[in-house]
Short mmCIF file of C-alpha atoms in Angstrom, two decimals:
data_model
loop_
_atom_site.label_atom_id
_atom_site.label_comp_id
_atom_site.label_asym_id
_atom_site.label_seq_id
_atom_site.Cartn_x
_atom_site.Cartn_y
_atom_site.Cartn_z
CA GLU A 1116 54.46 -112.45 32.45
CA ILE A 1117 57.69 -111.28 33.65
CA VAL A 1118 57.85 -110.87 37.44
CA MET A 1119 59.81 -107.87 38.84
CA THR A 1120 60.81 -108.38 42.44
CA GLN A 1121 62.28 -105.68 44.52
CA SER A 1122 64.49 -105.96 47.98
CA PRO A 1123 64.37 -104.74 50.45
CA ALA A 1124 60.72 -103.39 50.95
CA THR A 1125 61.75 -100.64 53.07
CA LEU A 1126 65.59 -99.51 53.45
CA SER A 1127 66.10 -97.19 56.54
CA VAL A 1128 69.23 -94.97 56.13
CA SER A 1129 70.87 -91.80 57.15
CA PRO A 1130 71.63 -88.77 55.04
CA GLY A 1131 75.08 -89.14 53.71
CA GLU A 1132 74.96 -92.75 53.79
CA ARG A 1133 75.06 -95.23 50.59
CA ALA A 1134 71.81 -96.85 49.70
CA THR A 1135 71.49 -100.00 47.44
CA LEU A 1136 68.29 -101.26 46.09
CA SER A 1137 67.74 -104.47 44.32
CA CYS A 1138 65.65 -105.70 41.49
CA THR A 1139 65.48 -109.18 40.18
CA ALA A 1140 63.55 -110.06 36.77
CA SER A 1141 61.95 -113.63 36.68
CA GLN A 1142 63.64 -114.04 33.41
CA SER A 1143 66.41 -112.43 31.72
CA ILE A 1144 65.43 -108.93 30.01
CA ASP A 1145 69.11 -107.95 29.18
CA ASN A 1146 69.30 -104.61 29.95
CA ASN A 1147 65.59 -103.47 29.66
CA VAL A 1148 64.87 -102.01 32.89
CA ALA A 1149 64.10 -98.67 33.91
CA TRP A 1150 64.04 -97.20 37.41
CA TYR A 1151 61.56 -94.53 38.79
CA GLN A 1152 61.24 -92.30 41.65
CA GLN A 1153 58.21 -91.36 43.38
CA LYS A 1154 57.71 -88.92 46.39
CA PRO A 1155 54.47 -88.53 48.34
CA GLY A 1156 51.62 -86.97 46.76
CA GLN A 1157 53.74 -86.76 43.44
CA ALA A 1158 53.80 -88.80 40.03
CA PRO A 1159 56.76 -91.04 39.58
CA ARG A 1160 59.74 -89.67 37.50
CA LEU A 1161 62.09 -91.51 35.32
CA LEU A 1162 65.32 -91.72 36.95
CA ILE A 1163 67.69 -94.65 35.09
CA TYR A 1164 66.96 -96.55 31.96
CA GLY A 1165 68.93 -98.87 29.87
CA ALA A 1166 72.59 -100.00 30.82
CA SER A 1167 73.05 -96.82 33.01
CA THR A 1168 71.68 -93.72 31.44
CA ARG A 1169 70.41 -91.44 33.78
CA ALA A 1170 67.62 -88.93 33.08
CA THR A 1171 69.19 -85.72 32.91
CA VAL A 1172 67.46 -84.17 35.98
CA PHE A 1173 69.03 -86.61 38.37
CA PRO A 1174 72.68 -86.00 39.74
CA ALA A 1175 75.56 -88.46 39.55
CA ARG A 1176 75.07 -89.73 42.87
CA PHE A 1177 72.74 -92.15 41.30
CA SER A 1178 74.23 -95.34 39.53
CA PHE A 1179 72.82 -98.37 38.04
CA SER A 1180 74.27 -101.79 37.39
CA GLY A 1181 73.18 -105.26 36.22
CA TYR A 1182 72.17 -107.27 33.35
CA GLY A 1183 70.13 -110.28 32.73
CA THR A 1184 68.17 -110.74 35.75
CA GLU A 1185 69.74 -109.00 38.51
CA PHE A 1186 69.72 -105.20 38.72
CA THR A 1187 71.10 -102.54 41.44
CA LEU A 1188 70.29 -99.02 41.81
CA THR A 1189 72.99 -97.42 44.13
CA ILE A 1190 72.73 -93.67 45.76
CA SER A 1191 76.10 -93.04 46.93
CA SER A 1192 75.71 -90.53 49.34
CA LEU A 1193 71.81 -89.95 50.30
CA GLN A 1194 70.46 -86.34 50.42
CA SER A 1195 67.14 -85.35 51.89
CA GLU A 1196 65.70 -85.16 48.55
CA ASP A 1197 66.35 -88.62 47.84
CA PHE A 1198 63.88 -90.04 50.43
CA ALA A 1199 61.19 -91.69 48.31
CA VAL A 1200 59.99 -94.90 46.60
CA TYR A 1201 61.89 -96.49 44.06
CA TYR A 1202 60.52 -98.59 41.24
CA CYS A 1203 61.98 -100.75 38.78
CA GLN A 1204 60.10 -101.74 35.49
CA HIS A 1205 60.90 -104.05 32.44
CA TYR A 1206 60.59 -102.98 28.98
CA TYR A 1207 61.67 -106.33 27.39
CA ASN A 1208 60.29 -108.04 24.18
CA TRP A 1209 56.42 -107.62 24.84
CA PRO A 1210 53.68 -106.45 27.23
CA PRO A 1211 52.63 -106.45 30.18
CA TRP A 1212 55.38 -104.06 31.14
CA THR A 1213 55.49 -104.87 34.81
CA PHE A 1214 57.03 -102.93 37.74
CA GLY A 1215 58.52 -103.88 41.18
CA GLN A 1216 56.50 -103.72 44.11
CA GLY A 1217 58.81 -100.73 45.25
CA THR A 1218 61.44 -99.96 47.71
CA ARG A 1219 60.82 -97.12 50.11
CA VAL A 1220 63.93 -95.43 51.35
CA GLU A 1221 63.33 -93.59 54.78
CA GLU B 920 58.57 -78.22 28.37
CA VAL B 921 56.62 -81.60 28.31
CA GLN B 922 53.18 -81.25 29.96
CA LEU B 923 50.48 -83.84 30.46
CA LEU B 924 47.17 -82.79 31.97
CA GLU B 925 44.81 -85.61 32.89
CA SER B 926 41.06 -85.32 33.53
CA GLY B 927 37.81 -87.03 33.86
CA GLY B 928 38.26 -89.06 36.99
CA GLY B 929 35.68 -89.13 39.52
CA LEU B 930 33.24 -91.37 41.39
CA VAL B 931 31.28 -93.91 39.59
CA GLN B 932 29.45 -96.94 40.42
CA PRO B 933 30.28 -100.54 39.78
CA GLY B 934 29.57 -101.60 36.18
CA GLY B 935 29.53 -97.89 35.15
CA SER B 936 31.85 -96.15 32.83
CA LEU B 937 34.28 -93.42 32.62
CA ARG B 938 36.35 -91.53 30.02
CA LEU B 939 39.70 -90.18 30.85
CA SER B 940 41.36 -87.36 28.76
CA CYS B 941 44.99 -86.23 28.77
CA VAL B 942 45.97 -83.15 27.05
CA ALA B 943 49.70 -82.96 26.04
CA SER B 944 52.12 -80.09 25.08
CA GLY B 945 55.71 -79.42 25.00
CA PHE B 946 56.34 -82.22 22.25
CA SER B 947 55.32 -83.48 18.83
CA PHE B 948 52.40 -85.38 20.07
CA SER B 949 51.79 -87.60 17.35
CA THR B 950 55.42 -89.02 16.84
CA TYR B 951 55.16 -90.79 20.37
CA ALA B 952 53.59 -93.56 21.88
CA MET B 953 51.32 -92.81 24.98
CA THR B 954 50.81 -95.07 27.98
CA TRP B 955 48.34 -95.19 30.81
CA VAL B 956 49.79 -96.52 34.21
CA ARG B 957 47.51 -96.79 37.29
CA GLN B 958 48.11 -96.92 41.21
CA ALA B 959 45.65 -98.23 43.45
CA PRO B 960 45.62 -96.20 47.00
CA GLY B 961 48.96 -96.90 48.85
CA LYS B 962 49.81 -99.83 46.43
CA GLY B 963 52.44 -99.84 43.45
CA LEU B 964 52.47 -99.15 39.92
CA GLU B 965 50.62 -101.19 37.32
CA TRP B 966 50.66 -100.58 33.33
CA VAL B 967 47.19 -100.44 31.98
CA SER B 968 47.43 -99.71 28.27
CA GLY B 969 49.60 -98.29 25.57
CA VAL B 970 48.89 -96.94 21.93
CA ALA B 971 51.30 -96.22 19.13
CA GLY B 972 51.60 -92.78 17.79
CA SER B 973 49.51 -93.47 15.14
CA GLY B 974 46.59 -94.77 17.17
CA ASP B 975 46.83 -98.08 14.93
CA SER B 976 48.21 -100.49 17.52
CA ALA B 977 47.05 -100.68 21.11
CA TYR B 978 48.15 -102.97 24.12
CA TYR B 979 46.14 -103.83 27.20
CA ALA B 980 46.75 -105.35 30.71
CA ASP B 981 44.83 -108.53 31.02
CA SER B 982 43.26 -106.99 33.92
CA VAL B 983 41.33 -104.52 31.85
CA LYS B 984 41.38 -105.95 28.50
CA GLY B 985 37.89 -106.39 26.65
CA ARG B 986 36.62 -103.41 29.39
CA PHE B 987 39.01 -100.47 28.57
CA THR B 988 39.63 -98.79 25.05
CA VAL B 989 42.79 -96.38 24.44
CA SER B 990 42.47 -94.15 21.72
CA ARG B 991 44.17 -90.75 20.65
CA ASP B 992 43.14 -87.59 18.78
CA ASN B 993 46.40 -86.40 17.31
CA SER B 994 44.77 -83.21 15.72
CA LYS B 995 44.09 -82.20 19.47
CA ASN B 996 47.08 -83.37 21.26
CA THR B 997 44.67 -85.64 23.38
CA LEU B 998 44.89 -89.33 24.79
CA PHE B 999 41.94 -90.81 26.05
CA LEU B 1000 40.95 -93.92 28.19
CA GLN B 1001 37.26 -95.22 27.95
CA MET B 1002 36.75 -97.20 30.96
CA ASP B 1003 33.71 -99.59 31.03
CA SER B 1004 32.31 -102.25 33.14
CA LEU B 1005 34.12 -100.77 36.05
CA ARG B 1006 35.13 -102.67 39.20
CA ALA B 1007 35.90 -101.66 42.73
CA ASP B 1008 39.58 -103.01 41.93
CA ASP B 1009 39.76 -100.39 39.29
CA THR B 1010 39.75 -97.64 41.90
CA ALA B 1011 43.48 -95.77 41.34
CA VAL B 1012 45.15 -92.69 40.36
CA TYR B 1013 45.48 -93.01 36.57
CA TYR B 1014 48.71 -91.56 35.19
CA CYS B 1015 49.09 -90.43 31.52
CA VAL B 1016 52.67 -91.22 30.22
CA LYS B 1017 54.59 -90.06 27.26
CA ASN B 1018 56.86 -93.00 25.85
CA SER B 1019 60.53 -92.71 24.62
CA GLY B 1020 59.35 -94.05 21.30
CA TYR B 1021 56.61 -94.18 18.54
CA ILE B 1022 55.40 -98.00 18.57
CA ALA B 1023 54.55 -98.29 22.14
CA LEU B 1024 56.96 -101.73 22.43
CA ARG B 1025 60.22 -101.70 24.27
CA GLU B 1026 59.87 -98.22 25.46
CA ILE B 1027 60.59 -96.26 28.64
CA PHE B 1028 58.03 -93.80 30.34
CA GLU B 1029 59.86 -90.63 29.84
CA TYR B 1030 56.96 -88.06 31.21
CA TRP B 1031 54.22 -88.65 33.91
CA GLY B 1032 51.19 -86.63 34.32
CA GLN B 1033 49.81 -85.79 37.83
CA GLY B 1034 47.27 -88.34 37.61
CA THR B 1035 43.33 -88.23 38.09
CA LEU B 1036 41.80 -90.30 40.82
CA VAL B 1037 39.06 -92.81 39.76
CA THR B 1038 37.02 -94.31 42.43
CA VAL B 1039 34.50 -97.14 41.74
CA SER B 1040 32.24 -97.52 44.79
CA SER B 1041 28.46 -97.75 45.49
#
C-alpha cells in the first residue's frame, strides 16, 4: 500500500498570502496524484490532477508541481473561500487508492 | 450537470447490514466507473470500493473486503453498496463518486455526492 503523507497538518495564513502544501508518497507514483478541497459540511471537490491540470471550477491561483514522490500545491494569494482542508490522493497502478491525512488551511 | 444522490444511511447495530444507493444523473452512467469513499467523523478520506462501468470488475479496501459488496444497475443509473457484518469503525459519511474513466483503475474522482451517514452503534 502506498502511504501519502501531507504536511503541515495545519497551515495558518492571512488572506492575500501564499500557501504551500506538501504531499509525499512512500514510493514513486509518477504524476498520478490528485488534490481535493473540502469545506466544512461539504463533500470534497476535485481540485487538480496529473502534472498540473486544474479542474475547471478552480482559478489560476491554484497550481501544482512535483513528480515521483514529492508534490506541492500552491495557492498564490489566498482568498477567503480558499480556507478549507486539502487532501492529496494517488491513483497509481493498483488499489488501494490512498489519501493523505489532509492539511487544514486556516 | 452531474448529480449524485446517496441514500440508505442510518443507525444500525454492530453485526447488522445496510444497503446504500446512489442515483446518478447528468452523464452517461454506464460508461463511467464509480467509487465509494468514506469519512469517519472528524477524520480523513478512505477509499472503500470501486466498480467498472460494466459492473464486471470491482475492487475493495482490505478493511471492507468480504463484508461489503459494490454493484450497479445501469438501466436505473444506480450504484449500490451492500454492507454486512458492520462494525463500529465503519461509522462514517459514505460518498458516491464518479470516476474519470471506465475501468475503475488509475482514475481520478471527478464528482462527489453529498454523502450519507452510516452510524454503527448499539
